mmCIF file of C-alpha atoms in Angstrom:
data_model
loop_
_atom_site.group_PDB
_atom_site.id
_atom_site.type_symbol
_atom_site.label_atom_id
_atom_site.label_comp_id
_atom_site.label_asym_id
_atom_site.label_seq_id
_atom_site.Cartn_x
_atom_site.Cartn_y
_atom_site.Cartn_z
ATOM 1 C CA UNK A 1 0.090 -16.613 -44.401
ATOM 2 C CA UNK A 2 -1.943 -15.994 -41.397
ATOM 3 C CA UNK A 3 -1.662 -18.097 -38.009
ATOM 4 C CA UNK A 4 -5.396 -18.733 -36.944
ATOM 5 C CA UNK A 5 -5.430 -19.776 -33.519
ATOM 6 C CA UNK A 6 -8.712 -20.698 -31.540
ATOM 7 C CA UNK A 7 -9.833 -18.794 -28.359
ATOM 8 C CA UNK A 8 -8.596 -21.772 -25.933
ATOM 9 C CA UNK A 9 -5.221 -21.891 -27.928
ATOM 10 C CA UNK A 10 -4.758 -18.160 -27.217
ATOM 11 C CA UNK A 11 -5.868 -18.657 -23.477
ATOM 12 C CA UNK A 12 -3.370 -21.383 -23.184
ATOM 13 C CA UNK A 13 -0.621 -19.388 -25.160
ATOM 14 C CA UNK A 14 -1.068 -16.659 -22.892
ATOM 15 C CA UNK A 15 -1.275 -18.950 -19.614
ATOM 16 C CA UNK A 16 2.195 -20.467 -20.917
ATOM 17 C CA UNK A 17 3.436 -16.579 -21.397
ATOM 18 C CA UNK A 18 3.983 -17.268 -24.945
ATOM 19 C CA UNK A 19 3.102 -15.321 -27.765
ATOM 20 C CA UNK A 20 3.327 -16.326 -31.241
ATOM 21 C CA UNK A 21 3.807 -14.187 -34.473
ATOM 22 C CA UNK A 22 0.823 -14.057 -36.655
ATOM 23 C CA UNK A 23 2.580 -14.735 -40.050
ATOM 24 C CA UNK A 24 3.682 -18.099 -40.827
ATOM 25 C CA UNK A 25 6.210 -19.971 -40.912
ATOM 26 C CA UNK A 26 7.015 -20.472 -37.488
ATOM 27 C CA UNK A 27 10.300 -21.596 -36.006
ATOM 28 C CA UNK A 28 10.685 -25.360 -34.643
ATOM 29 C CA UNK A 29 10.692 -23.824 -30.709
ATOM 30 C CA UNK A 30 7.313 -22.311 -31.971
ATOM 31 C CA UNK A 31 5.951 -24.827 -33.775
ATOM 32 C CA UNK A 32 6.549 -27.696 -30.705
ATOM 33 C CA UNK A 33 4.726 -25.154 -28.604
ATOM 34 C CA UNK A 34 1.789 -24.676 -30.760
ATOM 35 C CA UNK A 35 1.430 -28.845 -31.127
ATOM 36 C CA UNK A 36 2.107 -28.959 -27.112
ATOM 37 C CA UNK A 37 -0.980 -26.720 -26.802
ATOM 38 C CA UNK A 38 -2.916 -28.501 -29.321
ATOM 39 C CA UNK A 39 -2.492 -31.798 -27.373
ATOM 40 C CA UNK A 40 -3.453 -30.271 -24.648
ATOM 41 C CA UNK A 41 -6.938 -28.934 -26.124
ATOM 42 C CA UNK A 42 -7.340 -32.727 -27.556
ATOM 43 C CA UNK A 43 -6.603 -34.382 -24.230
ATOM 44 C CA UNK A 44 -8.841 -32.119 -22.524
ATOM 45 C CA UNK A 45 -11.457 -32.473 -25.193
ATOM 46 C CA UNK A 46 -11.155 -36.502 -24.693
ATOM 47 C CA UNK A 47 -11.429 -36.256 -21.073
ATOM 48 C CA UNK A 48 -14.450 -34.471 -21.427
ATOM 49 C CA UNK A 49 -16.148 -36.929 -23.685
ATOM 50 C CA UNK A 50 -14.932 -39.860 -21.291
ATOM 51 C CA UNK A 51 -16.372 -38.102 -18.522
ATOM 52 C CA UNK A 52 -19.747 -37.565 -20.349
ATOM 53 C CA UNK A 53 -19.520 -41.038 -21.754
ATOM 54 C CA UNK A 54 -19.110 -42.724 -18.313
ATOM 55 C CA UNK A 55 -22.102 -40.221 -16.536
ATOM 56 C CA UNK A 56 -24.518 -41.991 -19.456
ATOM 57 C CA UNK A 57 -23.267 -45.121 -18.654
ATOM 58 C CA UNK A 58 -24.141 -44.821 -15.253
ATOM 59 C CA UNK A 59 -27.330 -43.177 -15.694
ATOM 60 C CA UNK A 60 -28.194 -46.267 -17.945
ATOM 61 C CA UNK A 61 -27.450 -48.329 -15.055
ATOM 62 C CA UNK A 62 -29.380 -46.202 -12.466
ATOM 63 C CA UNK A 63 -32.367 -46.616 -14.823
ATOM 64 C CA UNK A 64 -32.119 -50.143 -15.503
ATOM 65 C CA UNK A 65 -31.468 -51.037 -11.677
ATOM 66 C CA UNK A 66 -34.797 -48.974 -10.818
ATOM 67 C CA UNK A 67 -36.715 -51.058 -13.440
ATOM 68 C CA UNK A 68 -35.408 -54.185 -12.228
ATOM 69 C CA UNK A 69 -36.180 -53.316 -8.285
ATOM 70 C CA UNK A 70 -39.596 -52.395 -9.290
ATOM 71 C CA UNK A 71 -40.277 -55.325 -11.145
ATOM 72 C CA UNK A 72 -38.565 -57.637 -8.604
ATOM 73 C CA UNK A 73 -41.060 -55.808 -5.967
ATOM 74 C CA UNK A 74 -43.934 -56.521 -8.550
ATOM 75 C CA UNK A 75 -42.971 -60.182 -8.578
ATOM 76 C CA UNK A 76 -42.682 -60.309 -4.951
ATOM 77 C CA UNK A 77 -46.151 -59.226 -4.507
ATOM 78 C CA UNK A 78 -47.170 -61.513 -7.088
ATOM 79 C CA UNK A 79 -45.423 -64.497 -5.297
ATOM 80 C CA UNK A 80 -47.243 -63.370 -1.683
ATOM 81 C CA UNK A 81 -50.456 -63.297 -3.589
ATOM 82 C CA UNK A 82 -49.844 -66.907 -5.151
ATOM 83 C CA UNK A 83 -48.754 -68.285 -1.300
ATOM 84 C CA UNK A 84 -51.938 -67.080 -0.388
ATOM 85 C CA UNK A 85 -54.351 -68.783 -2.979
ATOM 86 C CA UNK A 86 -52.270 -72.066 -2.397
ATOM 87 C CA UNK A 87 -52.857 -71.704 1.325
ATOM 88 C CA UNK A 88 -56.754 -71.330 0.876
ATOM 89 C CA UNK A 89 -56.804 -73.963 -1.903
ATOM 90 C CA UNK A 90 -54.644 -76.404 0.383
ATOM 91 C CA UNK A 91 -57.588 -75.561 3.010
ATOM 92 C CA UNK A 92 -60.246 -76.279 0.812
ATOM 93 C CA UNK A 93 -58.630 -79.376 -0.674
ATOM 94 C CA UNK A 94 -58.129 -80.843 2.773
ATOM 95 C CA UNK A 95 -62.165 -80.150 3.860
ATOM 96 C CA UNK A 96 -63.119 -81.777 0.933
ATOM 97 C CA UNK A 97 -60.777 -85.085 1.741
ATOM 98 C CA UNK A 98 -62.104 -84.795 4.928
ATOM 99 C CA UNK A 99 -65.990 -84.676 3.732
ATOM 100 C CA UNK A 100 -65.467 -87.309 1.248
ATOM 101 C CA UNK A 101 -63.676 -90.064 3.497
ATOM 102 C CA UNK A 102 -66.606 -89.431 6.272
ATOM 103 C CA UNK A 103 -69.006 -89.905 3.671
ATOM 104 C CA UNK A 104 -67.282 -93.066 2.721
ATOM 105 C CA UNK A 105 -66.816 -94.357 5.783
ATOM 106 C CA UNK A 106 -70.493 -93.740 6.176
ATOM 107 C CA UNK A 107 -71.354 -95.802 3.112
ATOM 108 C CA UNK A 108 -69.131 -98.777 4.211
ATOM 109 C CA UNK A 109 -70.747 -98.884 7.868
ATOM 110 C CA UNK A 110 -74.173 -98.822 6.583
ATOM 111 C CA UNK A 111 -73.397 -101.652 3.593
ATOM 112 C CA UNK A 112 -71.970 -104.025 6.659
ATOM 113 C CA UNK A 113 -75.034 -103.538 8.744
#
């Protein structure tokens, strides 16, 4: 049987300064080394996946913040518009109250005379 190694496994083994035979079975020491190399590769892949997921999560949060900020600004603008309209309506109401109170005073004065 042949031992099949990936390029990443070969690179890490070379980094460790270890050469494994191409034929199986391996000795216990060689098995341990191979398991260690494969564990390093899995850990590296897991760390990459974790960083990718974190980046996706942060990108999603940033998009939500941007959307909420835009909506918040729209709502602030709407509040300003409504406050102006409210002030205008209040002035109109006060003018109407003033007009009707003057007319009521004039009517009662005429009736008394």
